[in-house]
Short mmCIF file of C-alpha atoms in Angstrom, two decimals:
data_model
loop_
_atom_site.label_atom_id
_atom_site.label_comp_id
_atom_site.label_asym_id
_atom_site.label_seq_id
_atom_site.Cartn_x
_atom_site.Cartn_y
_atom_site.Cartn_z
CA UNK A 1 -30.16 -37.25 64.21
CA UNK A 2 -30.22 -40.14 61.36
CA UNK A 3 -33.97 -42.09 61.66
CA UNK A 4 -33.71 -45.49 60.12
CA UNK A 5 -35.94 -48.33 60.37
CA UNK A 6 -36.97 -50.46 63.74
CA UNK A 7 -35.11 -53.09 63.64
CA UNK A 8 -31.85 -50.66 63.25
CA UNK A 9 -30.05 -48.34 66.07
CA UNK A 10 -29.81 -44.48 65.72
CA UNK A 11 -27.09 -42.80 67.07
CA UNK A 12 -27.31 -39.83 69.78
CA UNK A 13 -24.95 -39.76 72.13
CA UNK A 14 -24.46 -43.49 71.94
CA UNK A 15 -26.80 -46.03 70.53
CA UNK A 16 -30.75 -46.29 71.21
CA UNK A 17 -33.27 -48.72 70.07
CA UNK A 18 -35.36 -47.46 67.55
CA UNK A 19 -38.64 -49.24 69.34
CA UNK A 20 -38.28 -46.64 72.11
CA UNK A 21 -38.98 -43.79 69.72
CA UNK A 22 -42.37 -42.32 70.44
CA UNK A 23 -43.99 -39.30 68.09
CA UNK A 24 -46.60 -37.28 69.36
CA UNK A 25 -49.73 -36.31 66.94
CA UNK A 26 -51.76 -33.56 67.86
CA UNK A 27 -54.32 -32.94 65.41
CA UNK A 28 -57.53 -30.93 65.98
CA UNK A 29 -60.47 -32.59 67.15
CA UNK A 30 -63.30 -30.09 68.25
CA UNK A 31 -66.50 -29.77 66.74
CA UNK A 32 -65.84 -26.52 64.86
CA UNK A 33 -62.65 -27.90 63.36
CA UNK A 34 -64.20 -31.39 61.68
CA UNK A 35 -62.57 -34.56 61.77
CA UNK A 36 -60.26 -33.77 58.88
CA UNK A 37 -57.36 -33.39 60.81
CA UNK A 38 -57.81 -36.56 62.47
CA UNK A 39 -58.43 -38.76 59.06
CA UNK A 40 -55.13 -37.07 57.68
CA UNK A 41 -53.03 -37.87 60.42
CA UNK A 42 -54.72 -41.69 60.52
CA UNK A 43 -53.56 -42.20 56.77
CA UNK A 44 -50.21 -41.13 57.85
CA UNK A 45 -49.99 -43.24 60.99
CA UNK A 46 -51.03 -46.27 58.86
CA UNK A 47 -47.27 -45.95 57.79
CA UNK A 48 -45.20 -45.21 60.94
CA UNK A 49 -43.14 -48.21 62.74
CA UNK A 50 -42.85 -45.96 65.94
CA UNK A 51 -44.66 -45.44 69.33
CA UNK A 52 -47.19 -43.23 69.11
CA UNK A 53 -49.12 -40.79 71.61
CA UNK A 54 -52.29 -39.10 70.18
CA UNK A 55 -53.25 -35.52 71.99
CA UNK A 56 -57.03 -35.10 71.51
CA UNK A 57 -59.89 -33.53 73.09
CA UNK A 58 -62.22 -36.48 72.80
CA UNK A 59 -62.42 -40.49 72.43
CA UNK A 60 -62.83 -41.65 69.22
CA UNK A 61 -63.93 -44.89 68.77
CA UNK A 62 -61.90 -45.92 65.41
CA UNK A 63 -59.02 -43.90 66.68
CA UNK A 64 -58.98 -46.19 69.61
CA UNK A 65 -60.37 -49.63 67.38
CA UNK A 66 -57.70 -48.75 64.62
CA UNK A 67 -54.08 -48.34 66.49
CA UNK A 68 -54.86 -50.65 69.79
CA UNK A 69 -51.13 -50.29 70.83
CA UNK A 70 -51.22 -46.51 70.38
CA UNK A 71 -51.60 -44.29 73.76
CA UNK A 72 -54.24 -41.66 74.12
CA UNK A 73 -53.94 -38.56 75.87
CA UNK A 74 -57.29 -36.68 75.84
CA UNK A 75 -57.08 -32.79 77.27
CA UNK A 76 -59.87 -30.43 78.11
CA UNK A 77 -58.25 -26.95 77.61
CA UNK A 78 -55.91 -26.69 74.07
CA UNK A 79 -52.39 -27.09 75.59
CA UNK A 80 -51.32 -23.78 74.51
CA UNK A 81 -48.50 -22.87 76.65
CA UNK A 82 -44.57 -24.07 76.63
CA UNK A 83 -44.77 -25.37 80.00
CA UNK A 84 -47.84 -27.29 79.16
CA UNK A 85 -46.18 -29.23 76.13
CA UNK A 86 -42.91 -29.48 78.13
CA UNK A 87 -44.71 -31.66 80.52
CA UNK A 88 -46.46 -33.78 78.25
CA UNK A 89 -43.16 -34.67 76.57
CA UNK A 90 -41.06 -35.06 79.45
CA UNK A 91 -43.95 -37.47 81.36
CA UNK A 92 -44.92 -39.36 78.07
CA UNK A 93 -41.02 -38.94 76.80
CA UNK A 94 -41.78 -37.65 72.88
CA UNK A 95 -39.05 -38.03 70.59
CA UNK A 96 -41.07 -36.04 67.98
CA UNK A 97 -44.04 -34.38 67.25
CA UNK A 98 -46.22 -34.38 64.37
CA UNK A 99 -49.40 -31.37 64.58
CA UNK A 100 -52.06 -30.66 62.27
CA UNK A 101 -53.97 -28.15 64.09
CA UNK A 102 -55.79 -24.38 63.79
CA UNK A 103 -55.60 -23.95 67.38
CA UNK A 104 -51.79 -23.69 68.37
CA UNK A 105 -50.53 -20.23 67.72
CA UNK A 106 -47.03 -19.97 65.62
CA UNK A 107 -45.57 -18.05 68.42
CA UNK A 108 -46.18 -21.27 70.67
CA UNK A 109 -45.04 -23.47 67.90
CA UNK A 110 -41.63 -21.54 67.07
CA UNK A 111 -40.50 -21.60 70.41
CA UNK A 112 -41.67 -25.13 71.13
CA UNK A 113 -39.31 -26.22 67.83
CA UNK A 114 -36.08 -25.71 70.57
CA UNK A 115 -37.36 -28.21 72.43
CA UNK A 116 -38.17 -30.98 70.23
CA UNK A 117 -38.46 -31.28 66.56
CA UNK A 118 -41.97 -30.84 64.82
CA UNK A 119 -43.48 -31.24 61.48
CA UNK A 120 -46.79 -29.01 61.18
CA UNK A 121 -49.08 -29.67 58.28
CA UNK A 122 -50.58 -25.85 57.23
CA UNK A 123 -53.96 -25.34 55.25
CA UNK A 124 -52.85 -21.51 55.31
CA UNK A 125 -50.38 -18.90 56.03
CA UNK A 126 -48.95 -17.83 58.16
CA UNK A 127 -46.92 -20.79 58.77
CA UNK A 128 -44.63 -21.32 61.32
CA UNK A 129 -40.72 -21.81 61.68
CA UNK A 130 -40.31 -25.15 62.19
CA UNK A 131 -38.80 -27.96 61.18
CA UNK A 132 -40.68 -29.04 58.11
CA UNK A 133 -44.11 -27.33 57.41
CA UNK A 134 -46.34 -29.71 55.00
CA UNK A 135 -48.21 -27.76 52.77
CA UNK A 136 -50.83 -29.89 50.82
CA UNK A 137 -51.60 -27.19 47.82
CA UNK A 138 -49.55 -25.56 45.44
CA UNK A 139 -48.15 -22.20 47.07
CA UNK A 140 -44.78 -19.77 46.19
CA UNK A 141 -42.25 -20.24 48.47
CA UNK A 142 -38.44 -20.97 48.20
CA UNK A 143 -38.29 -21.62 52.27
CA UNK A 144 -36.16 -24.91 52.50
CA UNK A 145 -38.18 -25.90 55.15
CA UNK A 146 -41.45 -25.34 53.59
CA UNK A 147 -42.60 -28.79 51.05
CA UNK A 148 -46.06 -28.07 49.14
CA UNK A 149 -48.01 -29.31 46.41
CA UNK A 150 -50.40 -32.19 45.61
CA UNK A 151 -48.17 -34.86 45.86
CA UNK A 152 -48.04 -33.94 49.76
CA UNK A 153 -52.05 -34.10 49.92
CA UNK A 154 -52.74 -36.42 52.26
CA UNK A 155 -56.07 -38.53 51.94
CA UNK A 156 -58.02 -40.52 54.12
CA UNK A 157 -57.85 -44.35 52.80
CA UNK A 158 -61.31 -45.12 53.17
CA UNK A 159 -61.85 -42.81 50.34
CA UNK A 160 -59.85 -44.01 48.27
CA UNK A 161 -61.18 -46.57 45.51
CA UNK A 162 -59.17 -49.96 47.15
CA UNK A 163 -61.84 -52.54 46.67
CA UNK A 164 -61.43 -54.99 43.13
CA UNK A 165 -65.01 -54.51 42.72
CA UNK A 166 -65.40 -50.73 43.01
CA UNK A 167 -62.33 -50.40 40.14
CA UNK A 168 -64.02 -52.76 37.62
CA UNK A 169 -67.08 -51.15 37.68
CA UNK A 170 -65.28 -47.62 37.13
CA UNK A 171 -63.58 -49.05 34.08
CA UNK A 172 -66.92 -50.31 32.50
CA UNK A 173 -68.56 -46.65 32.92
CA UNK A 174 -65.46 -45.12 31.98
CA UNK A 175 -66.15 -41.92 34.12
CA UNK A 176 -63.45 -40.50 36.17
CA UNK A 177 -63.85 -40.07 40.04
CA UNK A 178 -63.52 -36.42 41.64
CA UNK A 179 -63.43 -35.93 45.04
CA UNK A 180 -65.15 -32.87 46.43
CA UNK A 181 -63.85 -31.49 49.48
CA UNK A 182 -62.93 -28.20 51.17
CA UNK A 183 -62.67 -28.97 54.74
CA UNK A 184 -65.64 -30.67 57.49
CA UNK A 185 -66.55 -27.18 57.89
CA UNK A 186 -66.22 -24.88 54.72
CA UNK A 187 -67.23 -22.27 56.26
CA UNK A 188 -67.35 -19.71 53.31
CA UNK A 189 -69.23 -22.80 51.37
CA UNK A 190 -66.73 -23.45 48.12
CA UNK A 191 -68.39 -26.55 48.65
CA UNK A 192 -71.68 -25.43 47.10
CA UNK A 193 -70.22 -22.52 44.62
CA UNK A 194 -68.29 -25.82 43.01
CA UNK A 195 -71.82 -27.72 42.81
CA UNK A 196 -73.45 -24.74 41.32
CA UNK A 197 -71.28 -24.55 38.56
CA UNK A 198 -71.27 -28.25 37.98
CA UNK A 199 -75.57 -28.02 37.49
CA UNK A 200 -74.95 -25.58 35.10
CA UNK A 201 -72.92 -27.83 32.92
CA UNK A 202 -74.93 -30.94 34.46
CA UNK A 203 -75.20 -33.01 31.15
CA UNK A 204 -71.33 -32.60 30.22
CA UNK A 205 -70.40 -33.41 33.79
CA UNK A 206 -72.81 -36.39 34.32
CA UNK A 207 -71.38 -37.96 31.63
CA UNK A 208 -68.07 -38.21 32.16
CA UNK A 209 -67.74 -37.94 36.02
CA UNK A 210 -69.09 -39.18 39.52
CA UNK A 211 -68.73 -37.39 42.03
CA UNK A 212 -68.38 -38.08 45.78
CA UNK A 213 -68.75 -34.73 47.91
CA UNK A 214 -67.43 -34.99 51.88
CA UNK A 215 -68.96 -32.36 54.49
CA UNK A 216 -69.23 -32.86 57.98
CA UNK A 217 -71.89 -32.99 59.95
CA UNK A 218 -72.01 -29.69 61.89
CA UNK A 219 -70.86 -27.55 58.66
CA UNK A 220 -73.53 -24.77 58.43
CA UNK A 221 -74.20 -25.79 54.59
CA UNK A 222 -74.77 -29.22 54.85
CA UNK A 223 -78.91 -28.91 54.30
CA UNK A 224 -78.15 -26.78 51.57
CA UNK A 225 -75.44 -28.64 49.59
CA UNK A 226 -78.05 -32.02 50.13
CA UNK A 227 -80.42 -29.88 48.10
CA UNK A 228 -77.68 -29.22 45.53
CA UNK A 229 -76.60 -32.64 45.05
CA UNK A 230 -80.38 -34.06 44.43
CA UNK A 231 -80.37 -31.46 41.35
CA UNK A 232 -77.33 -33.27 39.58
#
């Protein structure tokens, strides 16, 4: 199959509009997961031409405020079955799907990759056998299906420095930015081992850096890191 851009045909058996291409993102979205999933697979929607379906467990309301065109389809059990995802593409008719998600086993996953092609994004082994894996950190692996590294780190744009403002003033202070995270959760706290090691060399760091540290709400640490960052 050749992708190519809306306004142009693929070919499959014939010709097809592009505009009736639909890709399906399933990213986690449960309270014990974070909303990290969900902000990584926003930034990538921001630069997709196609239909899109989101499979999530609940309504959120800049999911919803940010893609008005895009269809929801919000589930209470994790679809983890091949008849389960069968149906969902055959009744919403998914060209592709795109799944960032802890919750779907790779057994599911490589058997679901005959039916319809997939990109996973993986945080950690094992991954699965599918078309692409997206690894966002540097790992060893000469599988041609497998891409990793930074440069496939996807970030959410609203932390991003974008504003004119924001990029003057980091010029005049001449510190860099570093962006602390390790997941909504962390739940073996990197987070806070980082921060104590940064208070330790608090005057070298202060002076050349600023620091912006993400943590989600129902993380475990989160009192604790708070406590940390009023000491730097």
């Amino acid at each position: 199959m050749v992708y190519r851009k809306r306004s142009e045909k693929i070919v499959r058996k014939g010709f097809i509009i592009i505009s009736s291409y639909k890709i399906g993102i399933f990213a986690d979205s449960l309270s014990t997961s974070g909303l990290g999933h969900i902000e990584r697979c926003k930034a990538i929607r921001y630069h997709l031409s196609y239909k899109v379906l989101w499979i999530v467990s609940e309504k959120f309301t800049d999911l919803e405020n940010s893609f008005k065109k895009d269809s929801c389809l919000y589930y209470k059990e994790i679809p983890n079955r091949i008849d389960d995802w069968k149906n969902i593409i055959n009744k919403h008719k998914i060209n592709f799907l795109l799944i960032d998600s802890y919750y779907l086993s790779n057994y599911l996953l490589n058997k679901l990759k005959n039916f319809i092609p997939i990109i996973f994004i993986a945080d950690k082994k094992p991954y699965p056998n599918v078309n692409k894996v997206i690894v966002p950190h540097q790992v060893n692996s000469t599988e041609k299906n497998i891409s990793y590294g930074l440069k496939y780190s996807v970030i959410s744009p609203k932390y991003l420095l974008i504003k004119n403002d924001n990029i003057i003033k980091n010029k005049l202070d001449n510190k860099k930015n570093i962006l602390v995270s390790f997941g909504a959760i962390d739940n073996i706290n990197i987070t806070g081992k980082l921060l104590s090691e940064i208070i330790l060399q608090k005057l070298l760091f202060i002076k050349n850096f600023k620091f912006t540290v993400v943590l989600g709400r129902n993380s475990r640490n989160i009192l604790s890191i708070k406590r940390q960052i009023s000491d730097i």
